[in-house]
Amino acid sequence: MLQSDLSKTQQTQYWDDGYLFPLDLMSPAEAAEWRAELETIEKDWLDVGLPLPINSYKRVNSHVVMPMAARLAADPRVLDIVEGVLGPNILVWSAEFFIKEPQTKSFVSMHQDLTYWGLDAVDGLVTAWIALSPATTASGCMDFVHASHKNPILPHADTHGEDNLLSRGQEVVVDIAPEDKTAIELQAGQMSLHHGLTIHGSGPNQSDDRRIGFVIRYIKPEIAQEVADKDYAMLVRGVDRIGNFIHLAPPKDLFAPATLDLYEEIRKAQAAALMKGSKDTKRLYG
Ligand SMILES: O=C(O)CCC(=O)C(=O)O
């Protein structure tokens, strides 16, 4: 049976552990349809002279330029679950495809999401990670450190590692024993949730299939951007009576010129937070 909303027990588990998985969001067949739609876009738009490489648009803020990303981020089934964590008013701050090609070295160093986003979120942000292909230990699923969200933001160091999928290769400066990691294995169509302070990362894809995660950062309207001068979000449920974010509408067409301009405007604004204190400003968005 598919997950409809979060039970009280699941809510308690999320707040105790800093994550929750696996949640049966959609059938594997439906996940395959989303994947096929993405892969058609990847093929059709590879060499058409977009201002940035297509990987950049997939990797961050895909909901600004890709209607399918905005649609999945606003899917009522996902929002019914997220509402159990954030309450009735929900914005999408970012939507990202984390893709690891078969037999490649790409990895994600262990980190806390809120370290460089400039958001004062603490409990007001949750990430939903939807598997569009199997996420297994072999394919480089995420690892979470149990209850690590009870820490404040810990010191991180920039590694700028070649194969690191993060903007600055940020890594939390604490030793994490292998036995402290929980492997978040998901079948296609399943979803996990994690807190913005949960320490997590992921290893390389040693499987023969692509590992495709669609990752949405949901926030409450009360969250504020403390580093960038302005920030943007898409209201997907309820109301925003606070106005801390400039609202975006979901795009109607793929990579339309107006949305490409908006994407650039957001990239510039968010770069102030994402790259604060970094020596390397070129790698923003991979
Ligand atoms: O997809 C991955 O391997 C890592 C994703 C991640 O770091 C995140 O969703 O916060």
mmCIF file of C-alpha atoms and ligand atoms in Angstrom:
data_model
loop_
_atom_site.group_PDB
_atom_site.id
_atom_site.type_symbol
_atom_site.label_atom_id
_atom_site.label_comp_id
_atom_site.label_asym_id
_atom_site.label_seq_id
_atom_site.Cartn_x
_atom_site.Cartn_y
_atom_site.Cartn_z
ATOM 1 C CA MET A 1 0.000 0.000 0.000
ATOM 2 C CA LEU A 2 1.271 3.476 -0.826
ATOM 3 C CA GLN A 3 1.992 5.957 1.949
ATOM 4 C CA SER A 4 -0.728 8.611 2.235
ATOM 5 C CA ASP A 5 0.277 10.883 5.097
ATOM 6 C CA LEU A 6 2.543 10.515 8.119
ATOM 7 C CA SER A 7 1.194 8.690 11.166
ATOM 8 C CA LYS A 8 1.971 10.073 14.634
ATOM 9 C CA THR A 9 4.458 7.228 15.087
ATOM 10 C CA GLN A 10 6.252 8.150 11.875
ATOM 11 C CA GLN A 11 6.356 11.815 12.889
ATOM 12 C CA THR A 12 7.902 10.872 16.236
ATOM 13 C CA GLN A 13 10.398 8.639 14.475
ATOM 14 C CA TYR A 14 11.395 11.457 12.108
ATOM 15 C CA TRP A 15 12.043 13.877 14.975
ATOM 16 C CA ASP A 16 13.890 11.214 17.027
ATOM 17 C CA ASP A 17 16.088 9.881 14.213
ATOM 18 C CA GLY A 18 16.442 12.936 11.943
ATOM 19 C CA TYR A 19 15.155 10.897 8.985
ATOM 20 C CA LEU A 20 12.443 8.528 7.886
ATOM 21 C CA PHE A 21 12.497 5.795 5.224
ATOM 22 C CA PRO A 22 11.383 3.934 3.188
ATOM 23 C CA LEU A 23 8.109 5.623 2.289
ATOM 24 C CA ASP A 24 6.183 4.014 -0.575
ATOM 25 C CA LEU A 25 5.340 7.059 -2.649
ATOM 26 C CA MET A 26 4.511 5.626 -6.070
ATOM 27 C CA SER A 27 4.726 2.345 -7.942
ATOM 28 C CA PRO A 28 8.025 1.354 -9.604
ATOM 29 C CA ALA A 29 6.157 1.619 -12.926
ATOM 30 C CA GLU A 30 5.292 5.253 -12.271
ATOM 31 C CA ALA A 31 8.862 6.010 -11.163
ATOM 32 C CA ALA A 32 9.989 4.520 -14.497
ATOM 33 C CA GLU A 33 7.690 6.966 -16.315
ATOM 34 C CA TRP A 34 9.208 9.960 -14.477
ATOM 35 C CA ARG A 35 12.654 8.603 -15.276
ATOM 36 C CA ALA A 36 11.769 8.189 -18.966
ATOM 37 C CA GLU A 37 10.516 11.796 -19.082
ATOM 38 C CA LEU A 38 13.780 13.014 -17.542
ATOM 39 C CA GLU A 39 15.896 10.910 -19.888
ATOM 40 C CA THR A 40 14.043 12.228 -22.928
ATOM 41 C CA ILE A 41 14.807 15.775 -21.781
ATOM 42 C CA GLU A 42 18.454 14.865 -21.210
ATOM 43 C CA LYS A 43 18.683 13.503 -24.756
ATOM 44 C CA ASP A 44 16.744 16.291 -26.490
ATOM 45 C CA TRP A 45 18.484 19.192 -24.723
ATOM 46 C CA LEU A 46 22.049 17.961 -24.540
ATOM 47 C CA ASP A 47 23.604 20.020 -27.325
ATOM 48 C CA VAL A 48 21.221 22.832 -28.098
ATOM 49 C CA GLY A 49 23.268 25.729 -26.775
ATOM 50 C CA LEU A 50 21.627 26.327 -23.398
ATOM 51 C CA PRO A 51 23.475 29.081 -21.480
ATOM 52 C CA LEU A 52 24.729 26.528 -18.916
ATOM 53 C CA PRO A 53 25.404 22.791 -19.328
ATOM 54 C CA ILE A 54 22.163 20.847 -18.865
ATOM 55 C CA ASN A 55 23.694 19.155 -15.806
ATOM 56 C CA SER A 56 23.694 22.512 -14.002
ATOM 57 C CA TYR A 57 19.957 22.966 -14.538
ATOM 58 C CA LYS A 58 19.253 19.440 -13.327
ATOM 59 C CA ARG A 59 21.542 19.687 -10.338
ATOM 60 C CA VAL A 60 20.059 22.785 -8.658
ATOM 61 C CA ASN A 61 16.739 24.639 -8.968
ATOM 62 C CA SER A 62 15.477 22.357 -11.726
ATOM 63 C CA HIS A 63 11.914 23.397 -10.812
ATOM 64 C CA VAL A 64 12.621 26.874 -12.228
ATOM 65 C CA VAL A 65 13.245 25.664 -15.796
ATOM 66 C CA MET A 66 11.831 22.117 -16.015
ATOM 67 C CA PRO A 67 8.035 21.722 -15.735
ATOM 68 C CA MET A 68 8.340 18.026 -14.760
ATOM 69 C CA ALA A 69 10.512 18.957 -11.763
ATOM 70 C CA ALA A 70 8.005 21.574 -10.606
ATOM 71 C CA ARG A 71 5.180 19.061 -11.100
ATOM 72 C CA LEU A 72 6.827 16.325 -9.054
ATOM 73 C CA ALA A 73 7.899 18.807 -6.351
ATOM 74 C CA ALA A 74 4.263 19.943 -6.050
ATOM 75 C CA ASP A 75 2.779 16.436 -6.195
ATOM 76 C CA PRO A 76 0.018 16.241 -3.557
ATOM 77 C CA ARG A 77 1.189 12.774 -2.473
ATOM 78 C CA VAL A 78 4.598 14.159 -1.524
ATOM 79 C CA LEU A 79 3.060 17.241 0.085
ATOM 80 C CA ASP A 80 0.672 15.145 2.206
ATOM 81 C CA ILE A 81 3.736 13.458 3.712
ATOM 82 C CA VAL A 82 5.793 16.648 4.054
ATOM 83 C CA GLU A 83 2.854 18.366 5.776
ATOM 84 C CA GLY A 84 3.318 15.881 8.629
ATOM 85 C CA VAL A 85 6.706 17.492 9.287
ATOM 86 C CA LEU A 86 6.299 21.152 8.294
ATOM 87 C CA GLY A 87 2.593 21.812 8.781
ATOM 88 C CA PRO A 88 0.110 23.211 6.254
ATOM 89 C CA ASN A 89 2.133 26.011 4.603
ATOM 90 C CA ILE A 90 4.873 24.695 2.339
ATOM 91 C CA LEU A 91 7.323 26.233 -0.135
ATOM 92 C CA VAL A 92 9.845 24.537 -2.415
ATOM 93 C CA TRP A 93 13.247 26.158 -1.977
ATOM 94 C CA SER A 94 15.093 23.878 -4.386
ATOM 95 C CA ALA A 95 14.539 20.754 -6.472
ATOM 96 C CA GLU A 96 17.564 18.824 -7.664
ATOM 97 C CA PHE A 97 18.442 15.699 -9.578
ATOM 98 C CA PHE A 98 21.309 13.866 -7.908
ATOM 99 C CA ILE A 99 22.464 11.486 -10.636
ATOM 100 C CA LYS A 100 25.330 9.027 -10.497
ATOM 101 C CA GLU A 101 26.166 7.340 -13.751
ATOM 102 C CA PRO A 102 26.871 3.566 -13.713
ATOM 103 C CA GLN A 103 30.345 2.544 -12.560
ATOM 104 C CA THR A 104 31.512 6.075 -11.737
ATOM 105 C CA LYS A 105 33.339 7.626 -8.834
ATOM 106 C CA SER A 106 30.917 10.476 -8.024
ATOM 107 C CA PHE A 107 30.199 10.648 -4.321
ATOM 108 C CA VAL A 108 28.835 13.043 -1.719
ATOM 109 C CA SER A 109 31.009 13.799 1.306
ATOM 110 C CA MET A 110 29.397 13.586 4.756
ATOM 111 C CA HIS A 111 27.794 16.956 5.526
ATOM 112 C CA GLN A 112 24.874 18.810 7.064
ATOM 113 C CA ASP A 113 22.712 20.521 4.442
ATOM 114 C CA LEU A 114 22.137 23.739 6.340
ATOM 115 C CA THR A 115 25.846 24.566 6.559
ATOM 116 C CA TYR A 116 26.041 26.814 3.495
ATOM 117 C CA TRP A 117 22.516 27.679 2.499
ATOM 118 C CA GLY A 118 22.206 30.869 4.549
ATOM 119 C CA LEU A 119 18.814 29.697 5.872
ATOM 120 C CA ASP A 120 17.954 29.951 9.555
ATOM 121 C CA ALA A 121 15.840 26.840 9.063
ATOM 122 C CA VAL A 122 16.740 24.345 11.846
ATOM 123 C CA ASP A 123 13.396 22.497 12.132
ATOM 124 C CA GLY A 124 11.645 24.369 9.329
ATOM 125 C CA LEU A 125 13.250 22.557 6.399
ATOM 126 C CA VAL A 126 12.914 18.967 5.298
ATOM 127 C CA THR A 127 14.409 17.199 2.293
ATOM 128 C CA ALA A 128 12.424 14.605 0.371
ATOM 129 C CA TRP A 129 14.605 12.245 -1.711
ATOM 130 C CA ILE A 130 12.638 10.291 -4.312
ATOM 131 C CA ALA A 131 14.290 7.293 -5.962
ATOM 132 C CA LEU A 132 13.693 7.203 -9.732
ATOM 133 C CA SER A 133 15.986 4.157 -9.963
ATOM 134 C CA PRO A 134 17.128 1.746 -7.249
ATOM 135 C CA ALA A 135 19.283 3.407 -4.586
ATOM 136 C CA THR A 136 21.301 0.608 -2.992
ATOM 137 C CA THR A 137 24.650 0.321 -1.264
ATOM 138 C CA ALA A 138 26.052 -0.813 -4.624
ATOM 139 C CA SER A 139 24.573 2.123 -6.542
ATOM 140 C CA GLY A 140 25.657 4.704 -3.940
ATOM 141 C CA CYS A 141 22.572 5.297 -1.807
ATOM 142 C CA MET A 142 22.739 7.907 0.946
ATOM 143 C CA ASP A 143 24.035 7.085 4.424
ATOM 144 C CA PHE A 144 22.548 8.933 7.400
ATOM 145 C CA VAL A 145 24.013 9.286 10.887
ATOM 146 C CA HIS A 146 21.302 8.474 13.390
ATOM 147 C CA ALA A 147 20.089 11.407 15.548
ATOM 148 C CA SER A 148 22.890 13.648 14.258
ATOM 149 C CA HIS A 149 20.310 16.416 13.634
ATOM 150 C CA LYS A 150 20.415 17.035 17.399
ATOM 151 C CA ASN A 151 23.815 18.703 16.855
ATOM 152 C CA PRO A 152 24.177 22.329 15.845
ATOM 153 C CA ILE A 153 25.910 23.048 12.529
ATOM 154 C CA LEU A 154 29.326 21.421 13.006
ATOM 155 C CA PRO A 155 32.572 22.679 11.439
ATOM 156 C CA HIS A 156 32.947 21.737 7.770
ATOM 157 C CA ALA A 157 36.011 21.890 5.531
ATOM 158 C CA ASP A 158 35.951 22.499 1.761
ATOM 159 C CA THR A 159 37.631 19.725 -0.189
ATOM 160 C CA HIS A 160 36.597 20.792 -3.731
ATOM 161 C CA GLY A 161 37.137 17.114 -4.598
ATOM 162 C CA GLU A 162 36.967 16.333 -8.316
ATOM 163 C CA ASP A 163 34.274 13.638 -7.977
ATOM 164 C CA ASN A 164 32.348 15.293 -5.161
ATOM 165 C CA LEU A 165 28.815 16.243 -6.233
ATOM 166 C CA LEU A 166 28.561 19.070 -3.679
ATOM 167 C CA SER A 167 29.171 22.684 -4.695
ATOM 168 C CA ARG A 168 32.349 23.059 -2.639
ATOM 169 C CA GLY A 169 33.001 19.470 -1.589
ATOM 170 C CA GLN A 170 32.097 20.392 1.963
ATOM 171 C CA GLU A 171 32.781 17.731 4.569
ATOM 172 C CA VAL A 172 31.922 17.683 8.242
ATOM 173 C CA VAL A 173 35.086 17.672 10.347
ATOM 174 C CA VAL A 174 34.197 14.773 12.643
ATOM 175 C CA ASP A 175 35.187 11.145 12.399
ATOM 176 C CA ILE A 176 32.225 8.985 11.491
ATOM 177 C CA ALA A 177 32.677 5.276 12.095
ATOM 178 C CA PRO A 178 31.191 2.984 9.418
ATOM 179 C CA GLU A 179 28.880 1.465 12.057
ATOM 180 C CA ASP A 180 27.367 4.900 12.736
ATOM 181 C CA LYS A 181 26.028 5.100 9.197
ATOM 182 C CA THR A 182 22.617 3.781 8.152
ATOM 183 C CA ALA A 183 22.316 2.904 4.471
ATOM 184 C CA ILE A 184 19.154 4.454 3.033
ATOM 185 C CA GLU A 185 18.319 1.824 0.445
ATOM 186 C CA LEU A 186 15.262 2.666 -1.644
ATOM 187 C CA GLN A 187 13.495 0.970 -4.506
ATOM 188 C CA ALA A 188 12.360 3.072 -7.445
ATOM 189 C CA GLY A 189 9.233 4.954 -6.304
ATOM 190 C CA GLN A 190 10.220 5.020 -2.627
ATOM 191 C CA MET A 191 11.170 8.177 -0.751
ATOM 192 C CA SER A 192 13.144 9.203 2.304
ATOM 193 C CA LEU A 193 12.924 12.364 4.399
ATOM 194 C CA HIS A 194 15.821 13.995 6.201
ATOM 195 C CA HIS A 195 16.307 16.948 8.525
ATOM 196 C CA GLY A 196 18.539 19.855 7.493
ATOM 197 C CA LEU A 197 21.058 19.039 10.226
ATOM 198 C CA THR A 198 21.255 15.275 9.695
ATOM 199 C CA ILE A 199 24.807 14.273 8.771
ATOM 200 C CA HIS A 200 24.731 12.361 5.498
ATOM 201 C CA GLY A 201 26.634 11.529 2.339
ATOM 202 C CA SER A 202 26.841 8.792 -0.264
ATOM 203 C CA GLY A 203 29.392 6.563 -1.988
ATOM 204 C CA PRO A 204 30.129 5.869 -5.662
ATOM 205 C CA ASN A 205 27.833 3.994 -8.025
ATOM 206 C CA GLN A 206 29.325 0.546 -8.586
ATOM 207 C CA SER A 207 26.211 -0.794 -10.256
ATOM 208 C CA ASP A 208 25.406 -1.021 -13.970
ATOM 209 C CA ASP A 209 22.376 1.283 -13.777
ATOM 210 C CA ARG A 210 22.120 5.031 -13.234
ATOM 211 C CA ARG A 211 21.304 6.079 -9.687
ATOM 212 C CA ILE A 212 18.763 8.873 -9.987
ATOM 213 C CA GLY A 213 17.426 10.750 -6.985
ATOM 214 C CA PHE A 214 14.976 13.645 -7.243
ATOM 215 C CA VAL A 215 15.599 15.772 -4.201
ATOM 216 C CA ILE A 216 13.271 18.517 -2.984
ATOM 217 C CA ARG A 217 13.999 20.995 -0.199
ATOM 218 C CA TYR A 218 10.757 22.063 1.435
ATOM 219 C CA ILE A 219 10.578 25.001 3.827
ATOM 220 C CA LYS A 220 8.059 26.774 6.008
ATOM 221 C CA PRO A 221 7.311 30.420 5.182
ATOM 222 C CA GLU A 222 8.780 31.462 8.553
ATOM 223 C CA ILE A 223 12.298 30.513 7.411
ATOM 224 C CA ALA A 224 14.551 33.450 6.562
ATOM 225 C CA GLN A 225 17.529 33.809 4.249
ATOM 226 C CA GLU A 226 20.239 35.382 6.402
ATOM 227 C CA VAL A 227 23.186 35.664 4.012
ATOM 228 C CA ALA A 228 21.941 36.386 0.485
ATOM 229 C CA ASP A 229 20.179 39.740 -0.092
ATOM 230 C CA LYS A 230 17.140 37.973 -1.494
ATOM 231 C CA ASP A 231 15.930 34.452 -2.070
ATOM 232 C CA TYR A 232 13.242 32.643 -4.031
ATOM 233 C CA ALA A 233 10.765 29.821 -3.436
ATOM 234 C CA MET A 234 7.655 28.263 -4.953
ATOM 235 C CA LEU A 235 4.537 28.117 -2.781
ATOM 236 C CA VAL A 236 3.061 24.638 -3.217
ATOM 237 C CA ARG A 237 0.585 24.356 -0.338
ATOM 238 C CA GLY A 238 -1.273 26.680 1.994
ATOM 239 C CA VAL A 239 -0.391 30.356 2.328
ATOM 240 C CA ASP A 240 2.696 32.468 2.884
ATOM 241 C CA ARG A 241 1.805 35.328 5.209
ATOM 242 C CA ILE A 242 5.444 36.153 5.944
ATOM 243 C CA GLY A 243 6.920 37.066 2.553
ATOM 244 C CA ASN A 244 10.558 36.188 3.203
ATOM 245 C CA PHE A 245 10.905 34.684 -0.289
ATOM 246 C CA ILE A 246 10.136 35.971 -3.768
ATOM 247 C CA HIS A 247 7.554 33.555 -5.141
ATOM 248 C CA LEU A 248 8.131 31.679 -8.405
ATOM 249 C CA ALA A 249 5.442 30.229 -10.617
ATOM 250 C CA PRO A 250 5.995 26.722 -12.005
ATOM 251 C CA PRO A 251 7.400 26.947 -15.555
ATOM 252 C CA LYS A 252 5.059 26.186 -18.453
ATOM 253 C CA ASP A 253 7.721 25.258 -21.006
ATOM 254 C CA LEU A 254 11.093 23.573 -20.859
ATOM 255 C CA PHE A 255 14.032 25.976 -20.632
ATOM 256 C CA ALA A 256 11.971 28.963 -21.817
ATOM 257 C CA PRO A 257 14.077 32.140 -22.222
ATOM 258 C CA ALA A 258 12.320 33.976 -19.355
ATOM 259 C CA THR A 259 12.886 31.088 -16.957
ATOM 260 C CA LEU A 260 16.533 30.771 -18.017
ATOM 261 C CA ASP A 261 16.952 34.472 -17.088
ATOM 262 C CA LEU A 262 15.196 33.865 -13.781
ATOM 263 C CA TYR A 263 17.415 30.840 -13.149
ATOM 264 C CA GLU A 264 20.492 33.040 -13.593
ATOM 265 C CA GLU A 265 19.062 35.715 -11.283
ATOM 266 C CA ILE A 266 18.447 33.095 -8.569
ATOM 267 C CA ARG A 267 21.871 31.543 -9.107
ATOM 268 C CA LYS A 268 23.539 34.906 -8.546
ATOM 269 C CA ALA A 269 21.474 35.671 -5.443
ATOM 270 C CA GLN A 270 21.982 32.224 -3.859
ATOM 271 C CA ALA A 271 25.696 32.155 -4.711
ATOM 272 C CA ALA A 272 26.221 34.774 -2.002
ATOM 273 C CA ALA A 273 25.165 32.205 0.599
ATOM 274 C CA LEU A 274 26.433 29.018 -1.032
ATOM 275 C CA MET A 275 29.929 30.265 -1.707
ATOM 276 C CA LYS A 276 30.422 32.539 1.318
ATOM 277 C CA GLY A 277 34.012 32.132 2.500
ATOM 278 C CA SER A 278 34.897 29.745 -0.343
ATOM 279 C CA LYS A 279 38.033 30.275 -2.424
ATOM 280 C CA ASP A 280 36.461 28.643 -5.479
ATOM 281 C CA THR A 281 33.491 30.432 -6.996
ATOM 282 C CA LYS A 282 33.610 28.664 -10.361
ATOM 283 C CA ARG A 283 32.154 25.344 -9.270
ATOM 284 C CA LEU A 284 28.818 26.571 -8.020
ATOM 285 C CA TYR A 285 26.204 24.046 -9.162
ATOM 286 C CA GLY A 286 28.785 21.512 -10.283
HETATM 287 O O1 LIG B 1 21.947 11.939 -3.511
HETATM 288 C C1 LIG B 1 22.934 11.893 -2.780
HETATM 289 O O2 LIG B 1 23.738 10.988 -2.853
HETATM 290 C C2 LIG B 1 23.166 12.957 -1.760
HETATM 291 C C3 LIG B 1 22.022 13.908 -1.666
HETATM 292 C C4 LIG B 1 22.156 14.904 -0.568
HETATM 293 O O3 LIG B 1 23.212 15.186 -0.063
HETATM 294 C C5 LIG B 1 20.951 15.540 -0.105
HETATM 295 O O4 LIG B 1 19.870 15.226 -0.612
HETATM 296 O O5 LIG B 1 21.007 16.392 0.796
#
